[in-house]
Tab-separated table of C-alpha atoms in Angstrom:
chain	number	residue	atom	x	y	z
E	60	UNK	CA	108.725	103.800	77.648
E	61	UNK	CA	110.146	102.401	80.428
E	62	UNK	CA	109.950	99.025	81.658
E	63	UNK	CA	110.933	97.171	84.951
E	64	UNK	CA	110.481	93.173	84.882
E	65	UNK	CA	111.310	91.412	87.970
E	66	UNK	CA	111.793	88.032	89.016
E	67	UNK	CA	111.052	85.646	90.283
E	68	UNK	CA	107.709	86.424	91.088
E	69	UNK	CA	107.214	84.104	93.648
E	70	UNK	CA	109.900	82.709	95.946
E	71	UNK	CA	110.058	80.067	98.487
E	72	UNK	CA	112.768	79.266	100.338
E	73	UNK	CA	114.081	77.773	103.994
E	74	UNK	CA	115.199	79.273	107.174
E	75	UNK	CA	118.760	80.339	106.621
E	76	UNK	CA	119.257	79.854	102.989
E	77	UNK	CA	120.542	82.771	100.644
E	78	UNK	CA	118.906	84.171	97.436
E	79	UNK	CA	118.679	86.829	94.812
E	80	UNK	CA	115.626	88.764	93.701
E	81	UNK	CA	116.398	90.490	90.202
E	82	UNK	CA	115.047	94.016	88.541
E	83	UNK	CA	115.837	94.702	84.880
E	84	UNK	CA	114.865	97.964	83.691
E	85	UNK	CA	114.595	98.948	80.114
E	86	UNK	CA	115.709	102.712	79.505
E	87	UNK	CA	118.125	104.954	81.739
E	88	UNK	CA	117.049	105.680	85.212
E	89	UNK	CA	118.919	107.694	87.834
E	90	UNK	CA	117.414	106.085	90.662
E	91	UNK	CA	116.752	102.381	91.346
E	92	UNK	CA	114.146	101.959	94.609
E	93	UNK	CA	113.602	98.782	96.670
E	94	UNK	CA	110.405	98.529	98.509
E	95	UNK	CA	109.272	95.915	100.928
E	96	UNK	CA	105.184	95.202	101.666
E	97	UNK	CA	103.801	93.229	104.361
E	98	UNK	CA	100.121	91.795	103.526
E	99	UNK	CA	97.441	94.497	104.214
E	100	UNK	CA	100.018	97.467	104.580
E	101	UNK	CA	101.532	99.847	102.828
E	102	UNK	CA	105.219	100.191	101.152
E	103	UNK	CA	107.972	100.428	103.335
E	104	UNK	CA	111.422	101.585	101.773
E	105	UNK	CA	114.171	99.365	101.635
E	106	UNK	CA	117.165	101.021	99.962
E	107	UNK	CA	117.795	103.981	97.385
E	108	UNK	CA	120.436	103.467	95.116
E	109	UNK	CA	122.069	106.316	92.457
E	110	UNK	CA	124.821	105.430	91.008
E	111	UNK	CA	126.697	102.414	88.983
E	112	UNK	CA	128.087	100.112	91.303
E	113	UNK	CA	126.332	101.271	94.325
E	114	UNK	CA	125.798	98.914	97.377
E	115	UNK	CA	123.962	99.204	100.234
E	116	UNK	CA	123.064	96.678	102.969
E	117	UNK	CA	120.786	96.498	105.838
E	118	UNK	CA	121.054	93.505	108.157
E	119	UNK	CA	120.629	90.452	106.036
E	120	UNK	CA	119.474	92.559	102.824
E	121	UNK	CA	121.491	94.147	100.448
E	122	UNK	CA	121.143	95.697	96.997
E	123	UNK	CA	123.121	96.482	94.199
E	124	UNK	CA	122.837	98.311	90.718
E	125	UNK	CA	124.553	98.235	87.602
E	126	UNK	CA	123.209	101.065	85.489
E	127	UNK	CA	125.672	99.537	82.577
E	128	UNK	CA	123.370	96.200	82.800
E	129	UNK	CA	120.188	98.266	83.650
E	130	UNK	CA	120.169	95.439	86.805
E	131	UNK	CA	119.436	96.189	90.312
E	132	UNK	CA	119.538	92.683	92.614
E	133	UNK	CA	118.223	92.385	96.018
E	134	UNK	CA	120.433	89.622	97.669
E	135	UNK	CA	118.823	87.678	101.147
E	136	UNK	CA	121.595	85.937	103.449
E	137	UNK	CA	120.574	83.222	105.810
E	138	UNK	CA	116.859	84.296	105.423
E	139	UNK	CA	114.610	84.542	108.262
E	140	UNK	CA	111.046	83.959	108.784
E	141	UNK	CA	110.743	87.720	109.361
E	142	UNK	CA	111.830	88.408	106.032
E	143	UNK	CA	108.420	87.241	104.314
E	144	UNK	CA	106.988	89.722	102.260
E	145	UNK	CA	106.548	91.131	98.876
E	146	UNK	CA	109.518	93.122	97.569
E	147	UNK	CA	109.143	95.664	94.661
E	148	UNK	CA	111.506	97.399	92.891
E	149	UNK	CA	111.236	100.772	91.172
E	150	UNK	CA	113.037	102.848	88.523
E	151	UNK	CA	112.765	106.657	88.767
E	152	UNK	CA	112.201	108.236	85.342
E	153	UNK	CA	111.571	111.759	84.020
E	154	UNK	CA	113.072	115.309	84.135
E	155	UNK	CA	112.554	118.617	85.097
E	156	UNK	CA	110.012	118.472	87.551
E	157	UNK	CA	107.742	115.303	86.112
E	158	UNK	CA	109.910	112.672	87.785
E	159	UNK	CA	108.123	109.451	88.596
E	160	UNK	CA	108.117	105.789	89.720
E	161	UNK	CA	108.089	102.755	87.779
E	162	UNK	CA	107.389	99.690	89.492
E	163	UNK	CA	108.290	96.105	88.845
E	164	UNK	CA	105.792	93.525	89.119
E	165	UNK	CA	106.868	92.515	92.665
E	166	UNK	CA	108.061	89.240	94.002
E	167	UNK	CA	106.226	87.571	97.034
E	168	UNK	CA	108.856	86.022	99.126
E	169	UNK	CA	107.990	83.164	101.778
E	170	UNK	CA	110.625	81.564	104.112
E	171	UNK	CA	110.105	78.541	105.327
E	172	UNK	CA	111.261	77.278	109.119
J	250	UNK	CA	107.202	111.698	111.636
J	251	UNK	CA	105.977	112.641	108.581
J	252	UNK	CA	102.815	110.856	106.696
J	253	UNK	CA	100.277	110.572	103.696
J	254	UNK	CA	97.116	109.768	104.689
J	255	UNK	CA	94.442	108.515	102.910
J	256	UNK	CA	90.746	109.373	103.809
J	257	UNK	CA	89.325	105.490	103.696
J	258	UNK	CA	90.827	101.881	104.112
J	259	UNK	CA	88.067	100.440	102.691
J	260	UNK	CA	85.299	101.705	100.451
J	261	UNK	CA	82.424	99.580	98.529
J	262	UNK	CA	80.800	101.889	95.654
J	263	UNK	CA	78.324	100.487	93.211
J	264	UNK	CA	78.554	100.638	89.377
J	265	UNK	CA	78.313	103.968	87.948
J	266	UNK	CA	78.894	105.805	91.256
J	267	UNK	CA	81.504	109.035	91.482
J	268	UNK	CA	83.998	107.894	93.872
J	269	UNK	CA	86.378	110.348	95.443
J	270	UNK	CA	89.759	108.673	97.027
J	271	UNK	CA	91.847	111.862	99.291
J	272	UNK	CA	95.327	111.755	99.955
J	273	UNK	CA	96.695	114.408	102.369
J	274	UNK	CA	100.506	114.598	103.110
J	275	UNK	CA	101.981	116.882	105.534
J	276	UNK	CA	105.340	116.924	104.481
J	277	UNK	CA	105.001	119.971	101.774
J	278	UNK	CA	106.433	117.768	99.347
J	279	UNK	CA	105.556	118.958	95.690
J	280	UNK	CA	105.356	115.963	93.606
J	281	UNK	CA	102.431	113.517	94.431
J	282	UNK	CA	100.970	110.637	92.577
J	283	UNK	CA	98.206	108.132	92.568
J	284	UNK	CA	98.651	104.206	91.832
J	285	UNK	CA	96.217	101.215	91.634
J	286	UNK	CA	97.830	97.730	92.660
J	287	UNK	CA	96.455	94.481	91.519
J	288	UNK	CA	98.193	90.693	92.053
J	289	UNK	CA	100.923	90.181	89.434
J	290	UNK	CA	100.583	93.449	88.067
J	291	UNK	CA	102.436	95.613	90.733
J	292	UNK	CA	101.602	99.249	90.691
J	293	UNK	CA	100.614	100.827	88.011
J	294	UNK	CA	101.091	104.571	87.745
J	295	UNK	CA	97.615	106.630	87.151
J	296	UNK	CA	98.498	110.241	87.695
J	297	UNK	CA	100.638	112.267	89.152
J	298	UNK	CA	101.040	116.071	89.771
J	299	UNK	CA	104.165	118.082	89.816
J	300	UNK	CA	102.679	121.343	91.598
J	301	UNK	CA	98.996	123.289	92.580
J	302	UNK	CA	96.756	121.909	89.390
J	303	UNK	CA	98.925	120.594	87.564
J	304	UNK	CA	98.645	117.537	86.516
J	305	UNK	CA	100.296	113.986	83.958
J	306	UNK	CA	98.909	111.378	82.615
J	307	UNK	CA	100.309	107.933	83.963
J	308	UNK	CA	100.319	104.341	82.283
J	309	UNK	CA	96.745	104.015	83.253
J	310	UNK	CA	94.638	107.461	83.024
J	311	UNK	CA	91.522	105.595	81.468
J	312	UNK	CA	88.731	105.823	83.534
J	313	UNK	CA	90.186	108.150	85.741
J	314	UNK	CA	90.758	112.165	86.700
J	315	UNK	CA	92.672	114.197	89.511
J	316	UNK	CA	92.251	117.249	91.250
J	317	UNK	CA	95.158	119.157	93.428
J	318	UNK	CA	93.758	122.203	94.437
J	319	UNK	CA	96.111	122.954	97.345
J	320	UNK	CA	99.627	121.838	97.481
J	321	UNK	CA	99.224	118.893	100.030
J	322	UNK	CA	96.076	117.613	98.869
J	323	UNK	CA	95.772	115.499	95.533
J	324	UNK	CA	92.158	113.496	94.736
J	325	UNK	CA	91.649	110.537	92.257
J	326	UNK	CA	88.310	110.509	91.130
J	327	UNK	CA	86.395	107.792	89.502
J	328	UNK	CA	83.990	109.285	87.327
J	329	UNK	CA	81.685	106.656	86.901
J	330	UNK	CA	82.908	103.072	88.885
J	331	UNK	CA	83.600	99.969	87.199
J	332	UNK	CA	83.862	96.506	88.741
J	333	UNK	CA	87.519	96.468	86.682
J	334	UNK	CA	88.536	99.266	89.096
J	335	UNK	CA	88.278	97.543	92.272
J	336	UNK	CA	91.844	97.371	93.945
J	337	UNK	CA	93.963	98.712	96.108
J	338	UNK	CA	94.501	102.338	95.538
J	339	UNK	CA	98.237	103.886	97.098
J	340	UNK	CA	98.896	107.299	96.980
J	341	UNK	CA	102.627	109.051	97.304
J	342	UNK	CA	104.007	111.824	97.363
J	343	UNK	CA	108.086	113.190	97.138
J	344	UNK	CA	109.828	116.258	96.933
J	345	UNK	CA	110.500	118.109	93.533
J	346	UNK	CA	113.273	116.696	91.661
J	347	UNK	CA	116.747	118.385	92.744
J	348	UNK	CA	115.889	119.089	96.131
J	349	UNK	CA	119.165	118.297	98.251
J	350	UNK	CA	119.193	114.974	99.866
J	351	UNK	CA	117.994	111.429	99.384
J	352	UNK	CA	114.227	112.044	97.466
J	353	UNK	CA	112.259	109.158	98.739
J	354	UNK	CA	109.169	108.434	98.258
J	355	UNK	CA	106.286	108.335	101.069
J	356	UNK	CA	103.129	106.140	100.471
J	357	UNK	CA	100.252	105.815	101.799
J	358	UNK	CA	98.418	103.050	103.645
J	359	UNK	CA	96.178	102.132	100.496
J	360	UNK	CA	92.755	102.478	99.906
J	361	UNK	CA	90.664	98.473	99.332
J	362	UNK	CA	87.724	99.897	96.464
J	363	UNK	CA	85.269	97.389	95.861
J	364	UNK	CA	82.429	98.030	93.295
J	365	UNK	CA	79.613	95.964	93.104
């Protein structure tokens, strides 16, 4: 059974400072998900990312995976109030048609001015 | 732009009740599937459904049942409400697996059950 464990699950941090959420997952996945949520709303999508080594970045986010490690990181430079939020990540499991989403537990991010 | 919807925000049901929670997506995506969040659990997986009535078992079927009668229309159903089911209730749905392109997956805004 698949597991995703995800820390920290709470963050703090100041205006401008750099950090790295992690997501281990436990069996092989072929898709590693990052998800952002604001309070009240629903899941926004962050990245999709499919193969070892994969990289993608989007302003001061970016995420990586090593399917080797079974580690996807979600690395903040020179955060920004803005970027408060909860982050998830999510392993895709399952063949044929059954595929589905495993989540991590989330980690609640606050930046500080 | 394409959506799920979900038919309530918020819904307060007493103990014992039948509660119905609709998610409708427009996007004729195949694959759709129901989760419950709570704090420092993230979201758990109830059910999902691969195609017309069909239907899995998630982490946490317990308590719970599905219907997906037509293809972009999937129900949770609470056959008789517990307290330990209020939370926030997020459907999704995504296309079947091997579709060309980037298979994300759409959410809903959440459903807030409270039962009393």
């Amino acid at each position: 059974e698949l597991k995703v464990e995800q820390n920290p699950l709470f963050l703090s941090m100041q205006e401008g400072k750099n950090y790295t959420i992690y997501c281990n997952y436990s069996t092989t996945s072929d898709r590693l998900y990052w998800y952002r949520q604001d309070p009240g709303k629903s899941l926004e999508s962050l990245f999709v990312l499919l193969s070892n080594g994969a990289v993608k970045q989007e302003g001061r986010l970016m995420a990586s995976l090593d399917t080797k490690a079974r580690l996807s990181t979600l690395h903040i430079t020179a955060a920004v109030h803005d970027l408060s939020a909860t982050y998830f990540c999510a392993a895709r499991i399952g063949g044929g048609a059954t595929n589905k989403l495993i989540f991590g537990t989330g980690t609640l991010l606050a930046v500080q001015p | 732009d394409v959506k799920v919807t979900q038919s309530s925000r918020y819904l307060v049901k007493r103990t014992g009740e039948k509660v119905f929670l609709e998610c409708v997506q427009d996007m004729d995506h195949e694959n759709m599937f129901w989760y419950r969040q709570d704090p420092g659990l993230g979201l758990r997986l109830i059910y999902f459904s691969y195609d017309v009535k069909m239907k899995e078992k998630g982490d946490i079927p317990e308590g719970y049942s599905v219907s997906r009668e037509k293809k972009e229309r999937f129900s949770l159903i609470l056959e008789s409400a517990s307290t330990n089911q209020t939370s926030m209730y997020l459907c999704a749905s995504t296309v079947a697996p091997g579709t060309p392109g980037l298979s994300g997956y759409t959410f809903g805004s959440g459903t807030r059950l409270t039962v009393v």
